[in-house]
PDB file of C-alpha atoms in Angstrom:
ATOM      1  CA  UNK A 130       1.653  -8.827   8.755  1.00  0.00           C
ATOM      2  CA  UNK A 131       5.023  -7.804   6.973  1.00  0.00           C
ATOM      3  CA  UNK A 132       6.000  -3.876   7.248  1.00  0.00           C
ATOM      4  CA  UNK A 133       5.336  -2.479   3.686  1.00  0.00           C
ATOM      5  CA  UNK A 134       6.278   1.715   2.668  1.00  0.00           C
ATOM      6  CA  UNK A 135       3.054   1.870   0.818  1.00  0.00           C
ATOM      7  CA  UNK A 136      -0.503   2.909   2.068  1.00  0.00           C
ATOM      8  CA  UNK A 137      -3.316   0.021   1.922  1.00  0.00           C
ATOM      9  CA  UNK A 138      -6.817   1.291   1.670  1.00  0.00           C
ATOM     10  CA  UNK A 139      -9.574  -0.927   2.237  1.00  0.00           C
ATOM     11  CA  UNK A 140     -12.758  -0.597   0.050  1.00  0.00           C
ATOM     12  CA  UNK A 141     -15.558  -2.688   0.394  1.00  0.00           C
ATOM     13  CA  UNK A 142     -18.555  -3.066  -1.470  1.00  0.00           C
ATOM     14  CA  UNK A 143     -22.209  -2.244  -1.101  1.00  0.00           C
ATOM     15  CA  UNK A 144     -23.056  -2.071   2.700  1.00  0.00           C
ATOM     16  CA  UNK A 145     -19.344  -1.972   3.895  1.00  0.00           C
ATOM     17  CA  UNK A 146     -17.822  -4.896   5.430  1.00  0.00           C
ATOM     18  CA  UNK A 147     -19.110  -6.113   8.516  1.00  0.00           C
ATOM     19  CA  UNK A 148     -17.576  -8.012  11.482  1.00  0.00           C
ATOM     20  CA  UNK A 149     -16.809 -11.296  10.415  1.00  0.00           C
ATOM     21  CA  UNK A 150     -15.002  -9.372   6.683  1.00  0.00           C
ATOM     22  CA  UNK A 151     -11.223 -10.482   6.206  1.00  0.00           C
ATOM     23  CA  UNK A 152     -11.435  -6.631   5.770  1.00  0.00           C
ATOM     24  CA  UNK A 153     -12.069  -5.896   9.114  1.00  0.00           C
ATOM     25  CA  UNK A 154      -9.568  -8.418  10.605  1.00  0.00           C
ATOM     26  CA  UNK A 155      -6.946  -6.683   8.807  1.00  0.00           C
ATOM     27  CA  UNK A 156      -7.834  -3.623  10.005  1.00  0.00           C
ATOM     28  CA  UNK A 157      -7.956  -5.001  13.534  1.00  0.00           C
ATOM     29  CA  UNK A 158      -4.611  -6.374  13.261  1.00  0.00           C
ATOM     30  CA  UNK A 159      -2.764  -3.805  11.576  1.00  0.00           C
ATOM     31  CA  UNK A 160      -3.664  -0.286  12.957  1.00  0.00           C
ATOM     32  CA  UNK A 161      -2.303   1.252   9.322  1.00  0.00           C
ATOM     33  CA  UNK A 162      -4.464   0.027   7.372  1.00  0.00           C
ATOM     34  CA  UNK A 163      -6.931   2.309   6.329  1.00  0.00           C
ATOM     35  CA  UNK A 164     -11.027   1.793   4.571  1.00  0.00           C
ATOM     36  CA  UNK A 165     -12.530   3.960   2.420  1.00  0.00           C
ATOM     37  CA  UNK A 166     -15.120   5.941   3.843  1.00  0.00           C
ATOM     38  CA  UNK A 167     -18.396   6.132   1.745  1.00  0.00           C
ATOM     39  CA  UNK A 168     -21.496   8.976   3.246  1.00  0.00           C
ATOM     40  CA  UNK A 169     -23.948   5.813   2.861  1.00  0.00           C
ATOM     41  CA  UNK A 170     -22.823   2.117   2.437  1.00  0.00           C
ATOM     42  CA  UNK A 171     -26.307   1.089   0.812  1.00  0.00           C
ATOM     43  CA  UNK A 172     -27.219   4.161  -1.664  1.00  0.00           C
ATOM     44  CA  UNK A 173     -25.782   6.915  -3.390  1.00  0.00           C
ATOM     45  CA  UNK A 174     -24.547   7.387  -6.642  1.00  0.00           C
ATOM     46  CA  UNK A 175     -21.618   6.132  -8.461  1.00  0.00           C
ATOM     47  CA  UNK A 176     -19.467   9.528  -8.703  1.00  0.00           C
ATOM     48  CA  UNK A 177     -20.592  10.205  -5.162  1.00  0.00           C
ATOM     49  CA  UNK A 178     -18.550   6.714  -4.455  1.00  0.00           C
ATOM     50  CA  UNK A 179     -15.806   7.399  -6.849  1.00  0.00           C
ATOM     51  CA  UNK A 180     -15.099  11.050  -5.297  1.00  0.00           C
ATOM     52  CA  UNK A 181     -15.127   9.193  -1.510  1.00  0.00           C
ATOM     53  CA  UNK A 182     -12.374   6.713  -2.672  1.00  0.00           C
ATOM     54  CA  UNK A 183     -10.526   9.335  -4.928  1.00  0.00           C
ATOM     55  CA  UNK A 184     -10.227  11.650  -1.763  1.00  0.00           C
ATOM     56  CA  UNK A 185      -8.909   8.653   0.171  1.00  0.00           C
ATOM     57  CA  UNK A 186      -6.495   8.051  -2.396  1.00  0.00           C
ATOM     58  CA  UNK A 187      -5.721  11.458  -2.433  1.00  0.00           C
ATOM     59  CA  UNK A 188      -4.741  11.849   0.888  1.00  0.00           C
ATOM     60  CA  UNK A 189      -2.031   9.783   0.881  1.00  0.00           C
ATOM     61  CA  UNK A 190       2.024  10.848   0.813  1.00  0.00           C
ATOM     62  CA  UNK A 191       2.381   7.512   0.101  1.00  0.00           C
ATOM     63  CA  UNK A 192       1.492   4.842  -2.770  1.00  0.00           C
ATOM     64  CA  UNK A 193      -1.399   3.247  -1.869  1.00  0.00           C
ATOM     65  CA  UNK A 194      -1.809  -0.270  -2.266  1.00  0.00           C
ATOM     66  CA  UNK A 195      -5.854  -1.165  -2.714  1.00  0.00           C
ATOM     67  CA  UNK A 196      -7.587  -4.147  -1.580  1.00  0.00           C
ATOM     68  CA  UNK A 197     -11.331  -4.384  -2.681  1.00  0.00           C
ATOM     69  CA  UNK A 198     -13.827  -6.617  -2.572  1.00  0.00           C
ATOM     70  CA  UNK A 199     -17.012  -7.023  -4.530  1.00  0.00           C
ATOM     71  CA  UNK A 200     -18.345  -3.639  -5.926  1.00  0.00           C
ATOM     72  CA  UNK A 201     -15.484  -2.351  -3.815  1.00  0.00           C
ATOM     73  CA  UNK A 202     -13.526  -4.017  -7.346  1.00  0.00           C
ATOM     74  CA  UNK A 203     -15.845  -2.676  -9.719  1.00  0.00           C
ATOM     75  CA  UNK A 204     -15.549   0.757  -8.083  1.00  0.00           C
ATOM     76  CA  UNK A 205     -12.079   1.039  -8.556  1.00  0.00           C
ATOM     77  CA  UNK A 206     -11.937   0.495 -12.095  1.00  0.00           C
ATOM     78  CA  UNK A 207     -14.708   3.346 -12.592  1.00  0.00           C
ATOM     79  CA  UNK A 208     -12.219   5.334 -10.418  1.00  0.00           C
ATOM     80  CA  UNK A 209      -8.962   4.410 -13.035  1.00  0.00           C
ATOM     81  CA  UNK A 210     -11.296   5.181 -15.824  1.00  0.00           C
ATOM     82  CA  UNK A 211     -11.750   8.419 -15.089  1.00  0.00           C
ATOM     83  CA  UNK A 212      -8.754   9.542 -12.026  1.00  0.00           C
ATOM     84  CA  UNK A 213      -4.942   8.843 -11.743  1.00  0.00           C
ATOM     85  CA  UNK A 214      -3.387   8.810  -8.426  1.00  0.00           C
ATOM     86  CA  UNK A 215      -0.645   7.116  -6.831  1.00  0.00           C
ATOM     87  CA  UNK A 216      -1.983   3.548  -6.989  1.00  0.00           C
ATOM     88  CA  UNK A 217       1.162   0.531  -6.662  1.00  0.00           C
ATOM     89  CA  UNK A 218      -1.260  -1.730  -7.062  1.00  0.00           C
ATOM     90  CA  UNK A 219      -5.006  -3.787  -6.055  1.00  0.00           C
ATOM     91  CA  UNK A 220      -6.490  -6.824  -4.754  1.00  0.00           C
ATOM     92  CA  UNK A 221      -9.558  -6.906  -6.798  1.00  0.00           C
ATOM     93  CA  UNK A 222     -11.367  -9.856  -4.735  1.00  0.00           C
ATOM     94  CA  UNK A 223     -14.925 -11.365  -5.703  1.00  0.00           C
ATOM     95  CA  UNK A 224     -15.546  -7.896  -8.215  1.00  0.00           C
ATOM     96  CA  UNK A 225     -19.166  -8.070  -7.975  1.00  0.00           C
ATOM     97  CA  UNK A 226     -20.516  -8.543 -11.520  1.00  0.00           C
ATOM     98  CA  UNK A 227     -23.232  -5.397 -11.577  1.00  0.00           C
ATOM     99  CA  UNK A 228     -24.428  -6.601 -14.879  1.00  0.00           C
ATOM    100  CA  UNK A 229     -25.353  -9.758 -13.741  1.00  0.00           C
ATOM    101  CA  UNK A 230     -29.315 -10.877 -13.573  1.00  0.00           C
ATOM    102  CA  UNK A 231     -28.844 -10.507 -10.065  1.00  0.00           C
ATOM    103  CA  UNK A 232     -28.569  -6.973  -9.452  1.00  0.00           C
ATOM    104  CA  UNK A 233     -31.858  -5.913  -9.359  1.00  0.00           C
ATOM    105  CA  UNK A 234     -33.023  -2.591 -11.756  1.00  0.00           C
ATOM    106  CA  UNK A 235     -32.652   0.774  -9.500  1.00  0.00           C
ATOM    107  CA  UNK A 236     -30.036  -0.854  -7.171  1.00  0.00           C
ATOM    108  CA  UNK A 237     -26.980   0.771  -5.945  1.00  0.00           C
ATOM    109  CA  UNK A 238     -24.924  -2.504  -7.768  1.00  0.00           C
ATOM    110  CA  UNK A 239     -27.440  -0.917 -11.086  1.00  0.00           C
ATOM    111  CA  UNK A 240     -25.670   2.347 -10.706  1.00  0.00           C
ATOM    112  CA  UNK A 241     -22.120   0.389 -10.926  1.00  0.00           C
ATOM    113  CA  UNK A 242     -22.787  -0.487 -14.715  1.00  0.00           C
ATOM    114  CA  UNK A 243     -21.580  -0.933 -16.727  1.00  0.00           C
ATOM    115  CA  UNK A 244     -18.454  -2.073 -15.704  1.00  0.00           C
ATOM    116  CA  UNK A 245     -15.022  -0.414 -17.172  1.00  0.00           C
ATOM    117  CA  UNK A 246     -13.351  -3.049 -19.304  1.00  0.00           C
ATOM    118  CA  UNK A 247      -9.868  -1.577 -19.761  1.00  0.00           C
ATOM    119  CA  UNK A 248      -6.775  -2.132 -19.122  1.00  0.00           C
ATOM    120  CA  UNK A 249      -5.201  -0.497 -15.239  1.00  0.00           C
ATOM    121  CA  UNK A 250      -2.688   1.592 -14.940  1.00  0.00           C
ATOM    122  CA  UNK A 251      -1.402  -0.190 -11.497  1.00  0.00           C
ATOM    123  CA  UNK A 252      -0.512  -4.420 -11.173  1.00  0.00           C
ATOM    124  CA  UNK A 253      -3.920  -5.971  -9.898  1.00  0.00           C
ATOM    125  CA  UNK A 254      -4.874  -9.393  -8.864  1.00  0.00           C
ATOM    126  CA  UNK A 255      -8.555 -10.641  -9.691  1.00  0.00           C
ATOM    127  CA  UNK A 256      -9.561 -12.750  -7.158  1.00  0.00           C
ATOM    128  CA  UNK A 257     -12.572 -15.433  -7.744  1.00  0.00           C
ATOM    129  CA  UNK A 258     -14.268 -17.827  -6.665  1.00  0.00           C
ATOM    130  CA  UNK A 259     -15.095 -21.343  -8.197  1.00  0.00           C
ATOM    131  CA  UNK A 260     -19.016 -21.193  -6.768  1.00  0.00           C
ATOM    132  CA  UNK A 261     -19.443 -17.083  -6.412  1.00  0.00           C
ATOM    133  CA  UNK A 262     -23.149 -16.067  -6.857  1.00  0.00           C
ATOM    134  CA  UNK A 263     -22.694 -12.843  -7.852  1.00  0.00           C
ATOM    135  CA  UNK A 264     -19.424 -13.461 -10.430  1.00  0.00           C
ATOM    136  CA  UNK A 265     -19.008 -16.534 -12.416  1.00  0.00           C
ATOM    137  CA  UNK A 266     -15.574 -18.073 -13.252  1.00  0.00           C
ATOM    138  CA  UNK A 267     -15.686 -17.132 -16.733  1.00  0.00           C
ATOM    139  CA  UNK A 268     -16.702 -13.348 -16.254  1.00  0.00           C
ATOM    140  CA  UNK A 269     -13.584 -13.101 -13.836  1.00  0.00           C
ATOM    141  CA  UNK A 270     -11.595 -14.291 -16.460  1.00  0.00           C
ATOM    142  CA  UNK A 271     -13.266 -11.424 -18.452  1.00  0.00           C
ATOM    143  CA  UNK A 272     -12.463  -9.067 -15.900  1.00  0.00           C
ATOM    144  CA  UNK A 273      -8.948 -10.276 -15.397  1.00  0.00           C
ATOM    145  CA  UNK A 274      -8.147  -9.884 -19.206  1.00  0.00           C
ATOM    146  CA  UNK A 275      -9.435  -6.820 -19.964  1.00  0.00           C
ATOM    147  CA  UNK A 276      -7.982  -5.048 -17.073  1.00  0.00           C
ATOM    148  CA  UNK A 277      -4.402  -6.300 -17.081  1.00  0.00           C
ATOM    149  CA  UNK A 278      -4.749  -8.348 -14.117  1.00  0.00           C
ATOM    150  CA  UNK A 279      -3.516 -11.571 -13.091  1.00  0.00           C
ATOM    151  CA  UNK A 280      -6.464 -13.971 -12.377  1.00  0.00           C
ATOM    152  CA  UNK A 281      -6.442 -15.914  -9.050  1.00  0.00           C
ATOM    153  CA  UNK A 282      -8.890 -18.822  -8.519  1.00  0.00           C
ATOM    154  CA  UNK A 283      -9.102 -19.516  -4.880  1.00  0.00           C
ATOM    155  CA  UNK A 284     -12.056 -22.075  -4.679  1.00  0.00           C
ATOM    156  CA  UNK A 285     -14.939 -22.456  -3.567  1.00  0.00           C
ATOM    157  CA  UNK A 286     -15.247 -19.431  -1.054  1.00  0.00           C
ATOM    158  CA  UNK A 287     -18.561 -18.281  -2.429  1.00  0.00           C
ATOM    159  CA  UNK A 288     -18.359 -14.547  -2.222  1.00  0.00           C
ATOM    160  CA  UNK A 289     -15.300 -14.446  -0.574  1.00  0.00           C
ATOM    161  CA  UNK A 290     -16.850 -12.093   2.263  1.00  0.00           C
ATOM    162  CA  UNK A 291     -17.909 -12.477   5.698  1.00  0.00           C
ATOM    163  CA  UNK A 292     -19.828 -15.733   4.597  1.00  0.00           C
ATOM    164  CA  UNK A 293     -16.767 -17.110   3.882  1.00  0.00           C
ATOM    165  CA  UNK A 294     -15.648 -17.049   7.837  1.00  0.00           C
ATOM    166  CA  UNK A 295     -11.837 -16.512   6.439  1.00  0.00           C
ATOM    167  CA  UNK A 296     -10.806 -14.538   9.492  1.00  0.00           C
ATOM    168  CA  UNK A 297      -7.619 -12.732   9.012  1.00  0.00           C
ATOM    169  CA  UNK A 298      -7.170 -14.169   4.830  1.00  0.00           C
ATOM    170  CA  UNK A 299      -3.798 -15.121   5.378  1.00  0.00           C
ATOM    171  CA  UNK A 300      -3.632 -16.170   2.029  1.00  0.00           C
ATOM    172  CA  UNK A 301      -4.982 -12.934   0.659  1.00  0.00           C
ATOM    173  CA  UNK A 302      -2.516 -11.046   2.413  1.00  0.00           C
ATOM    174  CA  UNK A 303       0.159 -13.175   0.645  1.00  0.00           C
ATOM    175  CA  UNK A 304      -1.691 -12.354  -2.875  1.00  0.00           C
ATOM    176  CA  UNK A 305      -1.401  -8.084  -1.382  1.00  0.00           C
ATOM    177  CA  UNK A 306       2.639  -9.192  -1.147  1.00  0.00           C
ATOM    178  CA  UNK A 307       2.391 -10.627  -4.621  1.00  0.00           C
ATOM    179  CA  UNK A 308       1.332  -6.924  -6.014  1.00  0.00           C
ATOM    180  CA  UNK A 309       5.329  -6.491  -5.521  1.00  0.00           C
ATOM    181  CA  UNK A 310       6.670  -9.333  -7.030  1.00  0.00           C
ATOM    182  CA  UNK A 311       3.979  -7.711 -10.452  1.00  0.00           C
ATOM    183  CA  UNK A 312       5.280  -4.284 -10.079  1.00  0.00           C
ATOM    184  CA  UNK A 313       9.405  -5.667 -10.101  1.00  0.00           C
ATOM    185  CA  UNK A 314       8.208  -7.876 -13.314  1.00  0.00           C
ATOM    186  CA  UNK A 315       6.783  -4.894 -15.404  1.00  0.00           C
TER     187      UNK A 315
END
């Protein structure tokens, strides 16, 4: 992993990211990296996630550089709705889509909707998947569009979790060193 003067912050989705996450292989490899710390991955309420990752953000001298994944995604855009903070940028992988006919009524992915649809105030990547259960293709695009963010298709990855078996993501960390190459073209 290349040495970077910003801050990345981790935040997963609904029941955190387990072993087998590219989240926790970065972690594992690069002692800096930090994850959000929510009171209960699988409950809660959506300003009682929003305040976990805003004090996270908040906590940083540095910029922080996000990488998210699933409602991890959706939860930072309720955060920019609503919070400013010194964000250089997001990975926005697999943003779980909460108003999807999946997400059962009363769940904590319920709580999630609807989802923000304007523009950031930081560079972001969408990241999606081609066969993605829980986001289609064209709701990424969506996604992408209304929030300013460049959309990257990566295949078929399905969720683009721990299912996935990526390991360390080396090509997701190469998307995280894109961030830069947005931020110099803005």
């Amino acid at each position: 992993m290349t040495a970077r003067a910003e801050r990345i912050l981790l935040v997963p989705g609904a029941g955190n990211s387990g072993p087998d996450h590219w989240h926790t292989h970065w972690q594992a490899t690069d002692r800096t990296i930090q994850r959000v710390k929510q009171a209960d991955w699988n409950d809660g309420t959506r300003a009682q996630w929003i305040e976990a990752l805003d004090r996270d953000v908040r906590a940083s001298s540095a910029s922080v550089v996000l990488a998210a994944h699933s409602m991890g995604a959706v939860l930072v855009a309720h955060w920019a709705a609503a919070h400013r903070g010194p964000i250089a940028g997001a990975l926005l992988v697999a943003p779980a889509d909460v108003e999807g006919n999946w997400a059962g009524e009363g769940s904590l992915y319920r709580r999630f909707a609807p989802i923000p649809m304007m523009r950031l105030p930081f560079a972001s990547i969408v990241v999606a998947s081609t066969n993605d259960p829980y986001l289609s293709i064209s709701r990424a695009q969506e996604l992408a569009k209304a929030w300013g963010s460049r959309l990257h298709v990566v295949g078929a990855l399905g969720h683009v979790g721990s299912d996935a078996k990526l390991g360390n993501w080396e090509p997701g960390l190469k998307l995280l060193d894109g961030l830069r190459e947005i931020r110099a073209g803005d």
